[in-house]
Amino acid sequence: MTAQQPLAYDAFVATAAADPAVVGLVLKGSRAHEGMTTEHSDHDLYVVLAEGATTALTRFAGHRTPELDLVVLSLDAFRAAGMPGFERYALARARVVLDRLGGGIARILAAKARLDAEEAFREAGGWLDAYANSLYRSVKNDRDGHPLAARLDAADSVRFLLETLFALDRRPRPYNKYLEWELARFPLPGWDTGTLLDAVQHITATGDVSAQRRLFAQVETVARRAGHGAVLDAWGEDLHLMRPR
């Protein structure tokens, strides 16, 4: 096997598993999400090496084809991946292919799937403020006769809303592709999944101000219960524009 030859997933896994420098193999992406694989799905594989190990597999770092994408990194770098960063959700729901650390690779993934309390509170507060900002702009633009701006701000608000809700549950927000998958298997506590997704779809498509206000009322209750009243109260009289009439 050379770096120039096409690599098949199964063949590479067999080669990597036979290399003592490899302490873990982790599969992420659609092939780690049951029911999400299509004919176009590749294999996204992390190859985790023992600290200081020497292996010829490092020549495959950055390998990327329609069949197989490889990330080759040290154990310490793997611990740090997505902490914070865009990869966190992908790793939170990744599948362990090989774990030579007696469950250590699985524990690292589990840690990525759960925000610590301080981090979650900080993140939720920041995203809540961003959500309120976009919601306020959407409602104000609708009032002032700017329908396109109102719809764009409404769509922006949905992103921040989802970040807020997942942070409140101490979870990284899933990528849009996996939102329905995630909520079907791991619902957000206190939220009806179907109702929430219907609201998200409707608001994103239409910018409906009444729907935005109804949803904000639910978010406000949840956020205040979680200790984020100060974030909302900082909006002062502008809250009246966001709340249901």
Short mmCIF file of C-alpha atoms in Angstrom, two decimals:
data_model
loop_
_atom_site.label_atom_id
_atom_site.label_comp_id
_atom_site.label_asym_id
_atom_site.label_seq_id
_atom_site.Cartn_x
_atom_site.Cartn_y
_atom_site.Cartn_z
CA MET A 1 0.00 0.00 0.00
CA THR A 2 1.42 3.39 -1.01
CA ALA A 3 0.21 6.95 -0.57
CA GLN A 4 -0.38 7.17 -4.32
CA GLN A 5 -2.58 4.06 -4.59
CA PRO A 6 -6.35 4.30 -3.98
CA LEU A 7 -7.11 3.20 -0.43
CA ALA A 8 -10.11 1.08 0.44
CA TYR A 9 -11.56 1.58 3.91
CA ASP A 10 -11.49 -2.05 5.03
CA ALA A 11 -7.96 -2.59 3.77
CA PHE A 12 -6.70 0.53 5.50
CA VAL A 13 -8.39 -0.40 8.79
CA ALA A 14 -6.73 -3.82 8.67
CA THR A 15 -3.33 -2.24 8.05
CA ALA A 16 -3.77 0.35 10.79
CA ALA A 17 -5.05 -2.18 13.30
CA ALA A 18 -1.93 -4.25 12.75
CA ASP A 19 0.35 -1.28 13.50
CA PRO A 20 1.29 -1.10 17.23
CA ALA A 21 1.68 2.68 16.98
CA VAL A 22 -2.07 3.00 16.45
CA VAL A 23 -4.02 3.22 19.71
CA GLY A 24 -7.38 4.13 18.21
CA LEU A 25 -9.48 4.31 15.06
CA VAL A 26 -12.59 6.48 15.09
CA LEU A 27 -15.18 6.75 12.33
CA LYS A 28 -17.20 9.95 12.10
CA GLY A 29 -19.76 11.44 9.69
CA SER A 30 -22.73 9.81 8.04
CA ARG A 31 -21.33 6.29 8.45
CA ALA A 32 -21.36 6.81 12.20
CA HIS A 33 -25.03 7.90 12.10
CA GLU A 34 -27.34 4.95 11.62
CA GLY A 35 -29.63 5.41 8.63
CA MET A 36 -27.76 8.41 7.19
CA THR A 37 -25.45 6.60 4.78
CA THR A 38 -26.00 7.06 1.05
CA GLU A 39 -24.22 5.88 -2.08
CA HIS A 40 -22.17 9.08 -1.89
CA SER A 41 -20.99 8.60 1.70
CA ASP A 42 -17.27 8.27 2.23
CA HIS A 43 -15.47 7.02 5.34
CA ASP A 44 -14.12 9.75 7.60
CA LEU A 45 -11.55 8.09 9.83
CA TYR A 46 -9.37 9.39 12.65
CA VAL A 47 -6.14 7.44 13.14
CA VAL A 48 -4.91 8.04 16.69
CA LEU A 49 -1.24 7.39 17.41
CA ALA A 50 0.52 6.83 20.70
CA GLU A 51 2.51 9.85 21.83
CA GLY A 52 5.97 9.84 20.29
CA ALA A 53 5.23 6.78 18.15
CA THR A 54 6.89 6.38 14.78
CA THR A 55 4.88 4.82 11.97
CA ALA A 56 4.79 4.82 8.20
CA LEU A 57 1.07 5.59 8.43
CA THR A 58 1.85 9.26 8.90
CA ARG A 59 2.37 9.44 5.15
CA PHE A 60 -1.40 9.13 4.80
CA ALA A 61 -2.11 12.29 6.82
CA GLY A 62 -4.53 14.44 4.86
CA HIS A 63 -5.47 11.63 2.47
CA ARG A 64 -8.80 12.52 0.88
CA THR A 65 -10.73 10.64 -1.80
CA PRO A 66 -14.41 9.89 -2.50
CA GLU A 67 -13.87 6.61 -0.61
CA LEU A 68 -11.73 7.57 2.37
CA ASP A 69 -10.72 10.70 4.28
CA LEU A 70 -8.00 10.29 6.90
CA VAL A 71 -6.90 12.38 9.84
CA VAL A 72 -3.72 11.05 11.43
CA LEU A 73 -2.89 12.60 14.78
CA SER A 74 -1.37 11.98 18.19
CA LEU A 75 -3.41 10.98 21.22
CA ASP A 76 -2.99 14.44 22.79
CA ALA A 77 -4.09 16.11 19.57
CA PHE A 78 -7.10 13.80 19.45
CA ARG A 79 -8.07 14.78 23.00
CA ALA A 80 -7.93 18.45 21.96
CA ALA A 81 -9.81 18.04 18.67
CA GLY A 82 -13.04 20.01 18.67
CA MET A 83 -12.43 21.35 22.18
CA PRO A 84 -13.67 23.85 21.20
CA GLY A 85 -14.26 23.66 17.49
CA PHE A 86 -16.50 22.66 14.63
CA GLU A 87 -15.46 19.00 14.90
CA ARG A 88 -16.89 18.56 18.38
CA TYR A 89 -20.30 17.32 17.31
CA ALA A 90 -18.83 14.95 14.72
CA LEU A 91 -16.61 13.39 17.36
CA ALA A 92 -19.35 13.37 19.97
CA ARG A 93 -21.35 10.98 17.77
CA ALA A 94 -18.37 9.15 16.24
CA ARG A 95 -18.02 5.36 16.35
CA VAL A 96 -15.04 3.59 17.86
CA VAL A 97 -13.49 1.14 15.39
CA LEU A 98 -10.41 0.33 17.48
CA ASP A 99 -9.62 1.17 21.11
CA ARG A 100 -6.31 -0.12 22.47
CA LEU A 101 -6.62 2.01 25.60
CA GLY A 102 -9.09 -0.18 27.45
CA GLY A 103 -11.98 2.16 26.72
CA GLY A 104 -9.85 5.29 26.78
CA ILE A 105 -10.79 6.31 23.23
CA ALA A 106 -14.47 5.90 24.06
CA ARG A 107 -14.05 8.03 27.18
CA ILE A 108 -12.43 10.81 25.17
CA LEU A 109 -15.39 10.81 22.78
CA ALA A 110 -17.84 10.83 25.68
CA ALA A 111 -16.12 13.91 27.11
CA LYS A 112 -16.58 15.72 23.81
CA ALA A 113 -20.30 14.90 23.86
CA ARG A 114 -20.87 16.62 27.21
CA LEU A 115 -20.09 20.28 27.93
CA ASP A 116 -18.99 20.94 31.49
CA ALA A 117 -21.35 23.04 33.57
CA GLU A 118 -19.33 26.27 33.42
CA GLU A 119 -18.73 26.01 29.70
CA ALA A 120 -22.39 25.21 29.03
CA PHE A 121 -23.63 28.16 31.07
CA ARG A 122 -21.23 30.56 29.36
CA GLU A 123 -22.04 29.26 25.89
CA ALA A 124 -25.79 29.26 26.47
CA GLY A 125 -25.71 32.86 27.67
CA GLY A 126 -23.77 34.04 24.64
CA TRP A 127 -25.96 32.20 22.16
CA LEU A 128 -29.13 33.38 23.92
CA ASP A 129 -28.06 36.98 23.51
CA ALA A 130 -27.30 36.37 19.82
CA TYR A 131 -30.70 34.73 19.39
CA ALA A 132 -32.47 37.68 21.01
CA ASN A 133 -30.52 40.09 18.83
CA SER A 134 -31.51 38.39 15.55
CA LEU A 135 -35.09 37.95 16.70
CA TYR A 136 -35.34 41.62 17.64
CA ARG A 137 -33.92 42.68 14.28
CA SER A 138 -36.33 40.40 12.44
CA VAL A 139 -39.40 41.71 14.24
CA LYS A 140 -38.25 45.32 13.86
CA ASN A 141 -37.56 44.89 10.16
CA ASP A 142 -40.98 43.32 9.65
CA ARG A 143 -42.57 46.26 11.45
CA ASP A 144 -40.65 48.78 9.37
CA GLY A 145 -41.52 47.22 6.02
CA HIS A 146 -38.30 45.32 5.20
CA PRO A 147 -39.58 41.78 4.53
CA LEU A 148 -36.39 40.33 3.08
CA ALA A 149 -34.27 41.60 5.96
CA ALA A 150 -36.89 40.28 8.38
CA ARG A 151 -36.75 36.79 6.87
CA LEU A 152 -32.95 36.75 6.78
CA ASP A 153 -32.75 37.78 10.42
CA ALA A 154 -35.34 35.15 11.31
CA ALA A 155 -33.22 32.49 9.62
CA ASP A 156 -30.15 33.73 11.48
CA SER A 157 -32.05 33.57 14.76
CA VAL A 158 -32.82 29.87 14.27
CA ARG A 159 -29.12 29.05 14.23
CA PHE A 160 -28.57 30.88 17.50
CA LEU A 161 -31.74 29.37 18.99
CA LEU A 162 -30.48 25.84 18.35
CA GLU A 163 -27.05 26.65 19.74
CA THR A 164 -28.78 27.97 22.87
CA LEU A 165 -31.03 24.97 23.39
CA PHE A 166 -28.27 22.43 22.96
CA ALA A 167 -25.92 24.38 25.22
CA LEU A 168 -28.63 24.47 27.87
CA ASP A 169 -28.63 20.67 27.69
CA ARG A 170 -24.81 20.67 27.80
CA ARG A 171 -24.49 19.22 24.30
CA PRO A 172 -22.74 20.43 21.14
CA ARG A 173 -25.22 21.47 18.50
CA PRO A 174 -25.52 18.96 15.65
CA TYR A 175 -24.80 19.95 12.09
CA ASN A 176 -27.94 20.82 10.15
CA LYS A 177 -27.73 17.50 8.32
CA TYR A 178 -28.05 15.61 11.58
CA LEU A 179 -30.51 17.83 13.45
CA GLU A 180 -33.56 15.62 12.87
CA TRP A 181 -31.47 12.47 13.43
CA GLU A 182 -30.18 13.82 16.74
CA LEU A 183 -33.52 14.99 18.07
CA ALA A 184 -35.29 11.78 17.07
CA ARG A 185 -32.85 9.78 19.21
CA PHE A 186 -31.87 12.30 21.87
CA PRO A 187 -34.72 14.81 22.36
CA LEU A 188 -34.10 18.08 24.15
CA PRO A 189 -35.63 17.85 27.64
CA GLY A 190 -38.86 19.81 27.92
CA TRP A 191 -39.30 20.23 24.16
CA ASP A 192 -41.60 18.32 21.85
CA THR A 193 -39.35 17.41 18.93
CA GLY A 194 -42.03 17.59 16.24
CA THR A 195 -43.35 20.92 17.42
CA LEU A 196 -39.87 22.42 17.68
CA LEU A 197 -38.84 21.24 14.22
CA ASP A 198 -42.10 22.49 12.71
CA ALA A 199 -41.49 25.91 14.26
CA VAL A 200 -37.90 26.00 13.03
CA GLN A 201 -38.94 25.07 9.50
CA HIS A 202 -41.82 27.55 9.43
CA ILE A 203 -39.79 30.46 10.80
CA THR A 204 -36.85 29.77 8.51
CA ALA A 205 -39.11 29.64 5.46
CA THR A 206 -41.43 32.56 6.23
CA GLY A 207 -40.02 34.76 8.98
CA ASP A 208 -43.50 34.65 10.57
CA VAL A 209 -43.33 37.18 13.41
CA SER A 210 -46.15 35.64 15.43
CA ALA A 211 -44.44 32.25 15.29
CA GLN A 212 -41.13 33.82 16.34
CA ARG A 213 -42.76 35.49 19.31
CA ARG A 214 -44.50 32.30 20.44
CA LEU A 215 -41.23 30.41 20.27
CA PHE A 216 -39.40 33.16 22.12
CA ALA A 217 -41.91 32.93 24.95
CA GLN A 218 -40.99 29.28 25.41
CA VAL A 219 -37.28 30.01 25.20
CA GLU A 220 -37.56 32.84 27.71
CA THR A 221 -39.19 30.55 30.26
CA VAL A 222 -36.52 27.88 29.83
CA ALA A 223 -33.65 30.38 29.85
CA ARG A 224 -34.80 32.14 33.00
CA ARG A 225 -35.22 28.80 34.74
CA ALA A 226 -31.62 27.99 33.79
CA GLY A 227 -30.35 31.22 35.36
CA HIS A 228 -30.03 33.43 32.27
CA GLY A 229 -32.52 36.11 33.30
CA ALA A 230 -29.83 38.80 33.33
CA VAL A 231 -29.07 38.20 29.63
CA LEU A 232 -32.72 38.77 28.76
CA ASP A 233 -33.28 41.64 31.15
CA ALA A 234 -30.40 43.51 29.52
CA TRP A 235 -32.73 43.97 26.54
CA GLY A 236 -35.01 46.15 28.67
CA GLU A 237 -38.08 47.51 26.93
CA ASP A 238 -37.11 45.81 23.68
CA LEU A 239 -38.36 42.54 25.16
CA HIS A 240 -41.90 43.77 24.60
CA LEU A 241 -41.30 43.68 20.85
CA MET A 242 -40.13 40.07 21.05
CA ARG A 243 -42.91 38.69 23.22
CA PRO A 244 -46.34 37.55 21.98
CA ARG A 245 -48.94 40.30 21.64
#
